[in-house]
Each structure stands twice: as C-alpha cells, then as structure tokens.
Coordinates of C-alpha atoms and ligand atoms in Angstrom, one line a residue:
X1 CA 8.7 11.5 -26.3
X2 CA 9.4 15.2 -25.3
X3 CA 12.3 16.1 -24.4
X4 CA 10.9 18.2 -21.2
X5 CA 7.6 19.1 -20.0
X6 CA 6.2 22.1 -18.2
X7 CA 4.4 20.6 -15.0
X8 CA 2.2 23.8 -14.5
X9 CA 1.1 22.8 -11.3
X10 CA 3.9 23.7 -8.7
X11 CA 5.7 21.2 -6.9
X12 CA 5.2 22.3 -3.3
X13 CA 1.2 23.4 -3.9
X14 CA -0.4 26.3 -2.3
X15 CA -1.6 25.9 1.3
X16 CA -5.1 25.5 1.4
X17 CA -8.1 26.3 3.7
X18 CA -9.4 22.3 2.9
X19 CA -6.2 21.8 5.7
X20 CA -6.2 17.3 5.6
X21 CA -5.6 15.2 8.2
X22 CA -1.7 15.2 7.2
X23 CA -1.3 18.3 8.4
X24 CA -1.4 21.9 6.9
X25 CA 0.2 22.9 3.3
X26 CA -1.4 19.7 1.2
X27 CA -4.6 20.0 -0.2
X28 CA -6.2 16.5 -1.8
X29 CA -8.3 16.8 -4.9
X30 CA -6.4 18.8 -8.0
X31 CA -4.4 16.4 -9.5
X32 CA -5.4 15.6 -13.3
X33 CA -4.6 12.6 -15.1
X34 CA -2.6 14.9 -18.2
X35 CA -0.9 16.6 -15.1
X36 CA 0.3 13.3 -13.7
X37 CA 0.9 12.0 -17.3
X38 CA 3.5 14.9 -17.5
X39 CA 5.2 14.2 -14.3
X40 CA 5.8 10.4 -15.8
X41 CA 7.0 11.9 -19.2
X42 CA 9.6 13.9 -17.3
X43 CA 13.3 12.7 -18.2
X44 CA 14.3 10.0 -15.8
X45 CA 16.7 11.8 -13.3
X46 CA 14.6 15.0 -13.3
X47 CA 11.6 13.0 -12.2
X48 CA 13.6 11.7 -9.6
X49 CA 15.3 14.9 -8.5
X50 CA 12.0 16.4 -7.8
X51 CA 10.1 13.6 -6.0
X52 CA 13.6 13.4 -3.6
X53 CA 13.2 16.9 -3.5
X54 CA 9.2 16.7 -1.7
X55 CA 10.6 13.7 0.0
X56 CA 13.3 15.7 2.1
X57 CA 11.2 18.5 2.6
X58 CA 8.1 16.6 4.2
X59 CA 10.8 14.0 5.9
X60 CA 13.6 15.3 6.6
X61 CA 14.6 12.4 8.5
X62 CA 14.6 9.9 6.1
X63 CA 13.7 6.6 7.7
X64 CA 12.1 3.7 6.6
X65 CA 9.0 2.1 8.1
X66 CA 9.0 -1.4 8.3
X67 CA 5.6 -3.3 8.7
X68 CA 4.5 -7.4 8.9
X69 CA 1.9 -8.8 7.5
X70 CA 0.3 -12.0 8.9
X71 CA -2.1 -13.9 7.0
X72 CA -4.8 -14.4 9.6
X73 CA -7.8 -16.1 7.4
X74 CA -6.5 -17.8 4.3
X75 CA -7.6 -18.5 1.0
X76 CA -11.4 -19.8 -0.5
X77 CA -12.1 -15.9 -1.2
X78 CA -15.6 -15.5 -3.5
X79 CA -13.9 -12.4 -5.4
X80 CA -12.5 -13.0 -8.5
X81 CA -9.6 -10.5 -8.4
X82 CA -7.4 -11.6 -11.7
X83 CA -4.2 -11.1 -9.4
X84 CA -4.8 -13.3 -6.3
X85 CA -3.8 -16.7 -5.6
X86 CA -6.3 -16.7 -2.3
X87 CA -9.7 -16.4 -4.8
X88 CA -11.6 -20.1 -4.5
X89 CA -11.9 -20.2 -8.0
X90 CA -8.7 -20.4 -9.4
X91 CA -6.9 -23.0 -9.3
X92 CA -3.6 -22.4 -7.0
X93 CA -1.5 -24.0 -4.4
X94 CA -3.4 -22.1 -1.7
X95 CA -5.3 -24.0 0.7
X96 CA -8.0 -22.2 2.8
X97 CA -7.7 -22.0 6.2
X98 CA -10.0 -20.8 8.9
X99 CA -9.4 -17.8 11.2
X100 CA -6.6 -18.3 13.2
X101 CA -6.3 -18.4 16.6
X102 CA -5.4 -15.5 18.7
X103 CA -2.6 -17.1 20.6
X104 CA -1.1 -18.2 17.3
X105 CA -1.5 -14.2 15.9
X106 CA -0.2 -12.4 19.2
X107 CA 3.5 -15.2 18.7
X108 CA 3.5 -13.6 15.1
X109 CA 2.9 -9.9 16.4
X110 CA 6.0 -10.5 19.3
X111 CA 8.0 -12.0 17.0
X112 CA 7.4 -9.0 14.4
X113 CA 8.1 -6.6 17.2
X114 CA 11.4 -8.6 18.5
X115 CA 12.9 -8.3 14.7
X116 CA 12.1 -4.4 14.6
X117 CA 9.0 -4.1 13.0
X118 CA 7.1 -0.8 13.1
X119 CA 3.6 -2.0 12.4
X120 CA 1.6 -5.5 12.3
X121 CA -1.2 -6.2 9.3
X122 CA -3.7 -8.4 9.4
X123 CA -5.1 -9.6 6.3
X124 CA -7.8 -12.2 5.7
X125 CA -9.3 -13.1 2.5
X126 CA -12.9 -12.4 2.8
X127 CA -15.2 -10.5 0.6
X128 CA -16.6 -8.3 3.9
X129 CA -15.8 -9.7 7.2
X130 CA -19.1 -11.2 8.9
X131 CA -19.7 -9.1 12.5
X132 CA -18.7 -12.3 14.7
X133 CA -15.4 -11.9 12.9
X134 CA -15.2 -8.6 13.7
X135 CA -15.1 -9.2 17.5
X136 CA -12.6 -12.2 16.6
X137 CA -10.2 -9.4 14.7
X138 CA -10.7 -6.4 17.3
X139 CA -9.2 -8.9 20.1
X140 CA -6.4 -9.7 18.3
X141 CA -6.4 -6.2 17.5
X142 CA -6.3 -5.2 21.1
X143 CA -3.7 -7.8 21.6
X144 CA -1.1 -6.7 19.3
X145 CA -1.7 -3.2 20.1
X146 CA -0.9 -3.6 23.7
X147 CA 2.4 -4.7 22.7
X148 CA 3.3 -1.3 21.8
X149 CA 3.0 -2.1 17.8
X150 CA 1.1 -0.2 15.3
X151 CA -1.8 -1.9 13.8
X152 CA -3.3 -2.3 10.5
X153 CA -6.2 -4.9 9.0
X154 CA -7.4 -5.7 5.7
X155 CA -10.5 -7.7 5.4
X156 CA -12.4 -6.4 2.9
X157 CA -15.0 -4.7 2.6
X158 CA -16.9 -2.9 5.8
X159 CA -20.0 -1.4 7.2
X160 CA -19.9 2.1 9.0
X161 CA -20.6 0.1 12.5
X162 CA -17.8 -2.5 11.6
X163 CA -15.3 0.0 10.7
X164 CA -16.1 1.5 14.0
X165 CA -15.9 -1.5 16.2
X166 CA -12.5 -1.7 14.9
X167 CA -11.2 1.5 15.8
X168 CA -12.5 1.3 18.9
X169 CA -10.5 -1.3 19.4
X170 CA -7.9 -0.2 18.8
X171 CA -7.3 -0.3 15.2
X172 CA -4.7 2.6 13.4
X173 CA -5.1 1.9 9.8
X174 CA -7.3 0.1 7.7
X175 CA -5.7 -1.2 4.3
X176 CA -8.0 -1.5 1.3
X177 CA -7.0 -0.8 -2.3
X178 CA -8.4 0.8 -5.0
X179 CA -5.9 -1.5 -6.8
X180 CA -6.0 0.6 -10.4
X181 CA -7.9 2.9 -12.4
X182 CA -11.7 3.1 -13.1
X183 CA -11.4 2.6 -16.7
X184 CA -9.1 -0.4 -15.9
X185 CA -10.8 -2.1 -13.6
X186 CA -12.9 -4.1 -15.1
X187 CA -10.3 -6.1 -16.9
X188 CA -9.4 -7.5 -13.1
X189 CA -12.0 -7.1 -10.9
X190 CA -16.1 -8.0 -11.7
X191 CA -17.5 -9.1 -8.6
X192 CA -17.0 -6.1 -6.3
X193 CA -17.1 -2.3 -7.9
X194 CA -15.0 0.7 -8.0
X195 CA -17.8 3.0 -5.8
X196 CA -17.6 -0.3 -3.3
X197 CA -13.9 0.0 -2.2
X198 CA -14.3 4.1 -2.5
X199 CA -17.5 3.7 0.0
X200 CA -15.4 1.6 2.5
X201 CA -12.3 3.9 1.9
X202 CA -15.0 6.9 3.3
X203 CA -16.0 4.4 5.9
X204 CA -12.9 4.0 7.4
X205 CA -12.4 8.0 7.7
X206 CA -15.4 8.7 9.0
X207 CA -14.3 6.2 11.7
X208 CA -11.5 8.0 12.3
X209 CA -8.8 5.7 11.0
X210 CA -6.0 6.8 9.0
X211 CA -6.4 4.8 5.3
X212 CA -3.3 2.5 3.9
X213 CA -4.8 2.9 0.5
X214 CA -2.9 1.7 -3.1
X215 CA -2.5 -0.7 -5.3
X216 CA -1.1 -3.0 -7.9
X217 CA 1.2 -1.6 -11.4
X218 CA 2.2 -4.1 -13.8
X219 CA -1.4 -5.9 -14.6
X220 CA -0.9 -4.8 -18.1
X221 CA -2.3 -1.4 -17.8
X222 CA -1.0 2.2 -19.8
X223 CA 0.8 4.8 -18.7
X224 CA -2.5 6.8 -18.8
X225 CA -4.1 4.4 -16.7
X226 CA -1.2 4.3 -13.8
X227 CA -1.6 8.2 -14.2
X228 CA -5.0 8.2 -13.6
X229 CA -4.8 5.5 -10.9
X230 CA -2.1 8.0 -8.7
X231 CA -4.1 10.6 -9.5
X232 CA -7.3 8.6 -7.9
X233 CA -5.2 8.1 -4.4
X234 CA -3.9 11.6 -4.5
X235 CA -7.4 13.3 -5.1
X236 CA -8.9 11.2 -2.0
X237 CA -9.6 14.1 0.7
X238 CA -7.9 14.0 2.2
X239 CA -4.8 11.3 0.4
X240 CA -4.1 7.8 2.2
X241 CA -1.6 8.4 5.0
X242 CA -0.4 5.0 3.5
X243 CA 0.3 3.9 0.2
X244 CA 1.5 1.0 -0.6
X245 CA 2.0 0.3 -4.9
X246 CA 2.3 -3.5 -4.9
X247 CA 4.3 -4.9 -8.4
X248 CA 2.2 -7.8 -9.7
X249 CA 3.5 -10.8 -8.4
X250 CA 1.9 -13.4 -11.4
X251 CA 0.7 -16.4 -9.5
X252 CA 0.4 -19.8 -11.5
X253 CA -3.4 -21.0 -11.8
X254 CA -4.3 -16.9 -11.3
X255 CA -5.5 -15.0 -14.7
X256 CA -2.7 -12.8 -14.2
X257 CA -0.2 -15.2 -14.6
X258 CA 1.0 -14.9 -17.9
X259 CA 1.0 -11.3 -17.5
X260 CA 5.1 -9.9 -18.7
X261 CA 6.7 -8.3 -15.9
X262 CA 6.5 -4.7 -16.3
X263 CA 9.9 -2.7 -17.2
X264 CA 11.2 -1.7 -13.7
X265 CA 12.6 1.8 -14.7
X266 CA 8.6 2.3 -15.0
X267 CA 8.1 1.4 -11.5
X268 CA 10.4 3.6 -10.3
X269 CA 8.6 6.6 -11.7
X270 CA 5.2 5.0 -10.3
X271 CA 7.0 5.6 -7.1
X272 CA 8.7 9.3 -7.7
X273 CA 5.0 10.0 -9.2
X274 CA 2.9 8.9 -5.9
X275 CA 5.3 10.9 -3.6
X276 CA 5.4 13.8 -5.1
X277 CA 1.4 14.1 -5.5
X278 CA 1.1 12.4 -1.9
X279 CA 4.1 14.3 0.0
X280 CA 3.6 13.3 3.2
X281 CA 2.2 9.8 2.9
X282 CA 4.1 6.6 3.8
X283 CA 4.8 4.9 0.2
X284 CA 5.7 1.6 0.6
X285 CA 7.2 -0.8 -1.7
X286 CA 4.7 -4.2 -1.3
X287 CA 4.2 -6.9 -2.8
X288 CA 7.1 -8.0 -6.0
X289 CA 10.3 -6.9 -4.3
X290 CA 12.3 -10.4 -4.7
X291 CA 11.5 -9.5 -7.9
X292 CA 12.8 -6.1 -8.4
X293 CA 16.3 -7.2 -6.7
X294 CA 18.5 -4.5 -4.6
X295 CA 19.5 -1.8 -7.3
X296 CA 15.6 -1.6 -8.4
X297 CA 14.5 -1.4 -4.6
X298 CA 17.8 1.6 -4.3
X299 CA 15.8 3.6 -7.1
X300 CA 12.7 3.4 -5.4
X301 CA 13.6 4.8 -1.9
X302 CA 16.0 7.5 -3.9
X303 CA 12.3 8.3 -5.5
X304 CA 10.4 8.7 -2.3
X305 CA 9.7 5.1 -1.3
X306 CA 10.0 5.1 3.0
X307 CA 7.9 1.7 3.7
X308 CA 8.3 -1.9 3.5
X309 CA 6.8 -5.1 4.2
X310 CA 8.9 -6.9 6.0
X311 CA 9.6 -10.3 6.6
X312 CA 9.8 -13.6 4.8
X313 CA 6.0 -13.7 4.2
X314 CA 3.6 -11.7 2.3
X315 CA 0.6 -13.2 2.5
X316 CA 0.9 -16.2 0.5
X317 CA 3.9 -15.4 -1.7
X318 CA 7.1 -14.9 -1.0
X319 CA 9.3 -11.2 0.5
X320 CA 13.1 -10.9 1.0
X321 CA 14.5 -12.2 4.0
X322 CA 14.1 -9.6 7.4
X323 CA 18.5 -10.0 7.5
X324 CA 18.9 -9.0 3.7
X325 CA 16.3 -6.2 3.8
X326 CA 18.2 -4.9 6.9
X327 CA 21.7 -5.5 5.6
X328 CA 20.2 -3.6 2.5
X329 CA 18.7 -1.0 4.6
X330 CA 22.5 -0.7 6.2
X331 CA 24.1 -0.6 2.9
X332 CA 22.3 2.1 1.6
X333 CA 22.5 4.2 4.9
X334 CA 19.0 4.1 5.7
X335 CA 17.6 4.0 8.7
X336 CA 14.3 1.9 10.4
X337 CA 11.8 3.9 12.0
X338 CA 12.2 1.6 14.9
X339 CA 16.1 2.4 15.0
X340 CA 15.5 5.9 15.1
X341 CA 13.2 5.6 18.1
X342 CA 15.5 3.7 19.6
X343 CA 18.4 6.1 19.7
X344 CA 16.3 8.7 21.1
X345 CA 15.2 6.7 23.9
X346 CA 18.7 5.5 24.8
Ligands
LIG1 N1 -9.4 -9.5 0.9 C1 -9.0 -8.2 1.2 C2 -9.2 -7.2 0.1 O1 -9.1 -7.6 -1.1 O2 -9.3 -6.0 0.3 C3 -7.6 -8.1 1.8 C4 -6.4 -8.8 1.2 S1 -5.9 -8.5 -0.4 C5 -4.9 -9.9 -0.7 C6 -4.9 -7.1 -0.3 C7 -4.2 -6.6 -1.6 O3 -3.1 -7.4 -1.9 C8 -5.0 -6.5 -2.9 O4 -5.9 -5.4 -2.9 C9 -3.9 -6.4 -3.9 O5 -3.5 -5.0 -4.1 C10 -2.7 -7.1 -3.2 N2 -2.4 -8.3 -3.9 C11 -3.0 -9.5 -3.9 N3 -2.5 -10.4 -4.7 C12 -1.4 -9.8 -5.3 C13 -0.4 -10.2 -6.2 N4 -0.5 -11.4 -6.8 N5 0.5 -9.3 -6.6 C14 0.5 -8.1 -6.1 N6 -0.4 -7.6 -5.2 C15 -1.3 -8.5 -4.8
LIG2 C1 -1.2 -4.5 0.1 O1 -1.4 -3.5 -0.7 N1 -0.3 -5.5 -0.2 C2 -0.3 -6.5 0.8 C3 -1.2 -5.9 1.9 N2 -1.7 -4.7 1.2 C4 -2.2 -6.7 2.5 C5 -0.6 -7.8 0.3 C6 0.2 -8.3 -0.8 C7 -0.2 -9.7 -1.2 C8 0.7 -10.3 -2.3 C9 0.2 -11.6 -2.6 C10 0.2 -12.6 -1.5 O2 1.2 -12.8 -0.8 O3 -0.8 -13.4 -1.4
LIG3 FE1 -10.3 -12.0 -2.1 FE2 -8.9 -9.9 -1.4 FE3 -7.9 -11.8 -3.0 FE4 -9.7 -10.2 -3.9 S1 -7.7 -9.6 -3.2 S2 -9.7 -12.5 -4.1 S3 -11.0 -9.9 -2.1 S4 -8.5 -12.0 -0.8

C-alpha cells in the first residue's frame, strides 16, 4: 500500500457550464474508477480530513437529517435480490402483507413527525408498482405531505407516466438503488438489469423529482468494485441529491447470509469517498447501523455522513432506537435538521 497518493483531480472541481440541479460549482460525470481507487488508498485520517473538509464547505451547518421508513406493502417480491429477506423465494421469517391502508400509513407519518423526523419513506416490495397502486401510493402521498413532512417512495421500478403521477402528487424523492457496480452485479441481482434501475433513475428526473439513489457495501465485493460503484452515483448528471450506502445486513434464509461482515474502518472510507465526489448530497447511513455501534456511526458523520434512518424499523430488520440515536446525536454535538428549524422559528 502506498504510503500517499496524488489525487490529480482537485478536491473542490472547477465550476462547470453543465451547472446540476444541486446548484452551481459541481459538475456530475468525471469521476474515474482509478481516481476514486486513489481517494480509498489515501491514509486513513487524510481521507477523512479532506471529505470533512467538502463537507464544511458545502454545509456549513452541519446537521443531520433524520428520515422514517414505513414498510407499506410487505414481502412475496418476484426479484431475486441476494440481500433481501422480502424476495418470495427465499426462505425467511417475512410474511407478505398487502398494501396497507391509508389510515394505518398517515398514524405512522404523525408519529414520525411528532418524534422529529425530517422526511417519511415509503417502501413496498414490488418488482414495478401496478397503476392502481400508483393512485393508492399518491394518496398516501398527498397525506403525509400535507402534514408538513418531506416525502420519499420506493417501489421499484416505474414508467415515465407513473413517475409522473407521483410527483404530481406530491412526491419529493424517489429512492431506487443502483445497489453496486456493473461488473458486480450479477453476483446479486439476475432478474432485473443494471440499464433497468439507470432507466427509472432518468425516469424520476425527467419527472422532476430529486433521486435518493445508493446502495449496499459489504456483499463481498473489492475495493475496485465499491470504487466503481461511487463513481457510478457520482457520474449520474446530475449526482443523487440523496445517497444512502446501506451496510449489508445478512438475513438468515437470504443468499447473503453467510456473507462476513465487512471491516468497518472500510466503511468509513465508503462514506469520506461518496461525500467528497457527491459534495452536496445528503449521505445517509441506512441500513446495518445496530451493527456498526456508536464509535463506527462517530467516524462516519466525521467523514461526511449527515442522514439517517430513523426509528426502531427499517423495513423488516431491525435500526437503533429513535432515544439512543438522539442521545447519540446529543453526545456528539450534532444537531437534527428538524432542531435547527425549530430554533429559527422560535
Ligand atoms: N422493492 C424496491 C426496490 O428494490 O427498489 C424497494 C425496496 S428495497 C428493499 C430498497 C433497498 O433496500 C435495496 O435497493 C437495498 O439497497 C436495500 N436493502 C434491502 N435489503 C437489505 C439488506 N439486507 N441489507 C442492506 N440493505 C438492504
Ligand atoms: C435504502 O437504500 N435503504 C432502505 C431504503 N432505501 C428503502 C431500506 C433498507 C432495508 C434493509 C432491510 C430491511 O429492513 O428489510
Ligand atoms: Fe424485491 Fe426490492 Fe427486495 Fe429486490 S430489494 S427483492 S425488488 S423488495
């Protein structure tokens, strides 16, 4: 390993006439994977220095957005994702449930608001969401958002005209991972493609939604391969205002379940690497943080990390409790989105 690296490109990169959604001063679409490799080879604390660095500088306020999921439609998913306990064919404790009711989702939206939450995410385990769904999904959409929260839905797949049903309803961000590399893909995923999730990624732009776009480390890919996979999300045009990188959370009955748990000094630069090629995108730590424990979860915001999920729920498995995410929060001296709004109200 060498013992420093010459990152040619330059931290803070040019400003661009290709000016993205996120504002002026970040161009998408230059990022190499040998670029990105460099910036995971960097020694630890200068990796870290520099992604703290682009994190100040594009927000200078520091806080940390806090957002729910809810599990609207559960479980007995055709996909065969290698990861997920909610696929019908592997055998796991999940039971499949039908879509909820909207009652039931607008209680779990209130109560996500009344314990500080910044944003409500509704994910349901279908392949592509069928178009009487989609007018089930933009009501509760137009619920939650009338309650003053942000909103978010992942559902798979989607045509232009459903992506566009949803943002006229109300819809802020649309979640749908690329989940790894190209070249790595295959080893998890064979029943949807790559060019599928990039066609509804362009989908959900061309809507006029902002994408929550990441994925999964810890599935026993390379180095190269996570390089190449942050490189992916950074060379979207423009990059995901949201990025979540979810730590493999091995499910029992799931392919993925034997799968070692990836060394979590390695995660840490998975998070320094995304925000310093996506400098003004929310990345938030998702799925795997009961695993990672507090001083893991302290590295990660140090390297740029300024998102949760929060709350006792993922999906199907398991997240810290709301009170020891906030007394963490606290500890560290970290702010909530939602606190910060608050004080300048009061
Ligand atoms: N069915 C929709 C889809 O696949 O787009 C939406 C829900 S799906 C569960 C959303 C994301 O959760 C996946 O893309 C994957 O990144 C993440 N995920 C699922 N199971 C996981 C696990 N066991 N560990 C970590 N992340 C997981
Ligand atoms: C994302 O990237 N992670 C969230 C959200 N988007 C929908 C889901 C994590 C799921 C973890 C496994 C589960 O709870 O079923
Ligand atoms: Fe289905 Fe989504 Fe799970 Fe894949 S990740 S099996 S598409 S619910």
């Amino acid at each position: 390993m060498p013992q420093s690296q010459t990152i040619e490109k330059p931290l803070v990169r040019a400003e661009s006439p290709r000016a993205n959604a996120l504002g002026s001063g970040d161009v998408s679409g230059n990022w190499t994977v040998p670029q990105v490799e460099a910036l995971f080879a960097l020694p630890f604390t200068e990796l870290l220095y520099r992604a703290q660095e682009v994190h100040r500088t594009h927000f200078p306020e520091g806080d940390v957005e806090l957002a729910t999921l809810l599990s609207i439609k559960t479980g007995g998913c055709p996909e065969d994702c290698g990861y997920c306990p909610q696929a019908a064919r592997y055998n796991t404790d999940v039971k499949a449930n039908k879509l909820m009711d909207l009652d039931e989702v607008l209680d779990a939206a209130k109560a996500a608001k009344a314990a500080g939450s910044n944003r409500f995410c509704m994910g349901a385990a279908w392949r592509e969401p069928k178009d009487r769904d989609i007018e089930k999904v933009a009501a509760m959409i137009r619920g939650v958002k009338a309650l003053g929260l942000e909103t978010c839905a992942t559902l798979g797949m989607l045509e232009p005209l459903q992506a566009k049903a949803l943002q006229a309803a109300g819809l802020d961000f649309y979640n749908h991972n690329l989940d790894t590399s190209e070249d790595f893909y295959r080893s998890v995923i064979n029943t949807r493609d790559y060019q599928d999730r990039l066609d509804t990624i362009s989908h959900v732009r061309a809507a006029g939604m902002s994408v929550c776009c990441g994925g999964i480390v810890g599935m026993g890919e390379s180095r190269v391969q996570r390089a190449a996979f942050i490189a992916r999300l950074a060379n979207l045009s423009p990059y995901p205002e949201s990025v979540p990188i979810n730590h493999l959370v091995p499910v029992a009955g799931t392919p993925l379940a034997d799968q070692p748990p990836m060394d979590p000094l390695e995660f840490v630069r998975t998070i320094a690497v995304a925000r310093i090629t996506m400098p003004k995108a929310r990345v938030r730590l998702s799925a795997g943080r009961q695993e990672l424990g507090r001083a893991v979860q302290a590295m990660c915001f140090q390297a740029g990390a300024n998102s949760i999920f929060y709350g006792e729920q993922l999906l199907t498995t398991g997240n810290p409790e709301a009170e020891e995410d906030l007394a963490l929060l606290a500890e560290l001296g970290l702010k909530t989105k939602q606190s910060m709004k608050a004080e300048v109200t009061v």
